[in-house]
PDB file of C-alpha atoms in Angstrom:
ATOM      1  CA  UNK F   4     237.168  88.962  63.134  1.00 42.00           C
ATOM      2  CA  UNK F   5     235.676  91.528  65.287  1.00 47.00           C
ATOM      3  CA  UNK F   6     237.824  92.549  68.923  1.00 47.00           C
ATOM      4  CA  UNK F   7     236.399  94.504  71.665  1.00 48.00           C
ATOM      5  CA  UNK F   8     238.069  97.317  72.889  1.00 49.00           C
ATOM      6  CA  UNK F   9     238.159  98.841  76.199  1.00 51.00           C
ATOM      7  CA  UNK F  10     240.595 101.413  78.222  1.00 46.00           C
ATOM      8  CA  UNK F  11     242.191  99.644  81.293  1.00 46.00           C
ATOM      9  CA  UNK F  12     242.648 101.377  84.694  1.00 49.00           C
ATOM     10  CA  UNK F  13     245.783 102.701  83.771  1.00 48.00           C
ATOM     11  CA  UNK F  14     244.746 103.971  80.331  1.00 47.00           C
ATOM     12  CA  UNK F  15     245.777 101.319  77.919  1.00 48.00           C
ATOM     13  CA  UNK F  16     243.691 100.161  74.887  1.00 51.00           C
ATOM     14  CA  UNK F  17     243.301  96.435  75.473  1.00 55.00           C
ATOM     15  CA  UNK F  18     241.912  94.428  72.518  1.00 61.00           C
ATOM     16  CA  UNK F  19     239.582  91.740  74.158  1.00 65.00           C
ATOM     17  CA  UNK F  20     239.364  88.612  71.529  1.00 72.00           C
ATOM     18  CA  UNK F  21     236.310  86.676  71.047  1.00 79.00           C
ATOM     19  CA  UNK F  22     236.624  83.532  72.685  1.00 87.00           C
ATOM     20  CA  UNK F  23     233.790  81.968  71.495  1.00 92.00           C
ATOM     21  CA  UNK F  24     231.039  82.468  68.833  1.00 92.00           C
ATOM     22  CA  UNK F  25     227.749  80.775  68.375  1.00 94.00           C
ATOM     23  CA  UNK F  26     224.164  81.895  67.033  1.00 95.00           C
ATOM     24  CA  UNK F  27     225.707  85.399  66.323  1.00 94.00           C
ATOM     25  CA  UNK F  28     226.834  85.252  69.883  1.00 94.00           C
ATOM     26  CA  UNK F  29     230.306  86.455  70.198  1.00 92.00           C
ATOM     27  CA  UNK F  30     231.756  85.419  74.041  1.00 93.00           C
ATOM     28  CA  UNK F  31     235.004  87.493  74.892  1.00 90.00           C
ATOM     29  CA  UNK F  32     237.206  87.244  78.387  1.00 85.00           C
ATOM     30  CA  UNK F  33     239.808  90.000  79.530  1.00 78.00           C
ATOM     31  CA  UNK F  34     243.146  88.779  80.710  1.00 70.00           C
ATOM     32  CA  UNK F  35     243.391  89.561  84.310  1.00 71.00           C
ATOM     33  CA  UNK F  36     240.083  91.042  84.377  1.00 75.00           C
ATOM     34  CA  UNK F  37     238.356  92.508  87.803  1.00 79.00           C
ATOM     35  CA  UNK F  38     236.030  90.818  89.914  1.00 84.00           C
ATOM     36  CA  UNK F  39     233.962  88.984  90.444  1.00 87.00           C
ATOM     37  CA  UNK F  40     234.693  86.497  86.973  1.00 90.00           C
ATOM     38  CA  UNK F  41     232.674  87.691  84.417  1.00 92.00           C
ATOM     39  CA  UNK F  42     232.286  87.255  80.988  1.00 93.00           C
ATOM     40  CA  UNK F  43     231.623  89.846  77.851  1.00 93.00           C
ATOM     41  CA  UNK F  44     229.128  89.053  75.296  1.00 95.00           C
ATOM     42  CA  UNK F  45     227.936  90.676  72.336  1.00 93.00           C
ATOM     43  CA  UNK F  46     224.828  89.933  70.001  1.00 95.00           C
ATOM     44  CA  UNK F  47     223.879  92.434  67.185  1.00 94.00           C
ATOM     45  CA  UNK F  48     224.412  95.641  68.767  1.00 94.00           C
ATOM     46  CA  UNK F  49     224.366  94.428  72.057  1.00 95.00           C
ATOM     47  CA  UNK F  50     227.342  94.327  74.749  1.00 93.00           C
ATOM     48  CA  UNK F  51     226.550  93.147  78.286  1.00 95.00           C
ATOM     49  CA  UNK F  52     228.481  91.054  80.710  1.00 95.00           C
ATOM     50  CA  UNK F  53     227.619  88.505  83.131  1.00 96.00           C
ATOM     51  CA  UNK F  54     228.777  87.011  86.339  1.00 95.00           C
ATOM     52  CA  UNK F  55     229.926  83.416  85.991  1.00 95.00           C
ATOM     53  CA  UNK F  56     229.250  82.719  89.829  1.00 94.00           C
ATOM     54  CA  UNK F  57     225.741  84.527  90.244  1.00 95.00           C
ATOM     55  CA  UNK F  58     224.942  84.938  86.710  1.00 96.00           C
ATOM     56  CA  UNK F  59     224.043  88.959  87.383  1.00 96.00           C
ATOM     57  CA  UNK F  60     223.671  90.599  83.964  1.00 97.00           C
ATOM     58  CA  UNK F  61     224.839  94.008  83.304  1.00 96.00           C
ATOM     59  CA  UNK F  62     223.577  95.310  79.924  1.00 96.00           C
ATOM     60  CA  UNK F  63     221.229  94.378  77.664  1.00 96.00           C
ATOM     61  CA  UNK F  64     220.114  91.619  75.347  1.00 97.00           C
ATOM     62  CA  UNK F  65     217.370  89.776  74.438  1.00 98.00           C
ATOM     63  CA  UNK F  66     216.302  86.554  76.885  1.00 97.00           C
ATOM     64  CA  UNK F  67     217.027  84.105  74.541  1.00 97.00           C
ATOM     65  CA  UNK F  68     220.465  85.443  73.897  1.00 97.00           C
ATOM     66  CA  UNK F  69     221.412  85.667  77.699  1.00 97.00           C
ATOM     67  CA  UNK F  70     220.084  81.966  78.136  1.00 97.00           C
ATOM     68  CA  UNK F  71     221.799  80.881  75.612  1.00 97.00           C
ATOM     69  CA  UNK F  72     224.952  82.479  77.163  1.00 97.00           C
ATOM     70  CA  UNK F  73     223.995  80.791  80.622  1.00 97.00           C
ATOM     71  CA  UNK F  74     223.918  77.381  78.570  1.00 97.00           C
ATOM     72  CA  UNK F  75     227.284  77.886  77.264  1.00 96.00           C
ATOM     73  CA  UNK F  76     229.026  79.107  80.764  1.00 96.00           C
ATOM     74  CA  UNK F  77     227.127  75.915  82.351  1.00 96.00           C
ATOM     75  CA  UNK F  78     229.284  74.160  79.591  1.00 95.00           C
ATOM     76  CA  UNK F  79     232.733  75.995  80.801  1.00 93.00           C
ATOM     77  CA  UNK F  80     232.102  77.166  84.201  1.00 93.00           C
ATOM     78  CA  UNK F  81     234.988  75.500  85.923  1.00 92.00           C
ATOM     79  CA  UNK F  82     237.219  76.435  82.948  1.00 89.00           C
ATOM     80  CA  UNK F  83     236.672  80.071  82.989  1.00 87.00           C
ATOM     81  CA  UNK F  84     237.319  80.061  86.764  1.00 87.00           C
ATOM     82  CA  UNK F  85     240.586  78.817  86.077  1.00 84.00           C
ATOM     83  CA  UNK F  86     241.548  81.722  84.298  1.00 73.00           C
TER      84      UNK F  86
END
């Protein structure tokens, strides 16, 4: 299982779990992360993020791959808000 890794404001590793995986897609979602509510996605040796309310993409990955991420926070939009 593959975990993201990222330093937090105040200098702590934070593991960030895949969430969700799907056509070599892997969604991930930090606890408590900043905003505006984003998720983290990774194809291949790609790692962007995108906004769940305006769907802004920062990164890159192929269009098929970020429309197939669109399709999936369509799916749990309301959920992810939640968090």
């Amino acid at each position: 299982e593959r975990n993201l890794y990222k330093f937090s404001e105040t200098n702590y590793l934070c593991i960030m779990p895949g969430i969700c995986r799907f056509f070599g897609i892997i969604i991930s979602l930090y606890w408590r992360d900043h905003n505006p509510p984003h998720i983290h996605f990774t194809y291949g040796n790609y790692e962007s993020s995108i906004s769940v309310i305006d769907r802004v993409v920062d990164g890159q990955a192929p269009a098929m791959v970020i429309a197939k991420v669109n399709e999936w926070i369509d799916a749990h939009e309301a959920e992810i808000l939640t968090l």
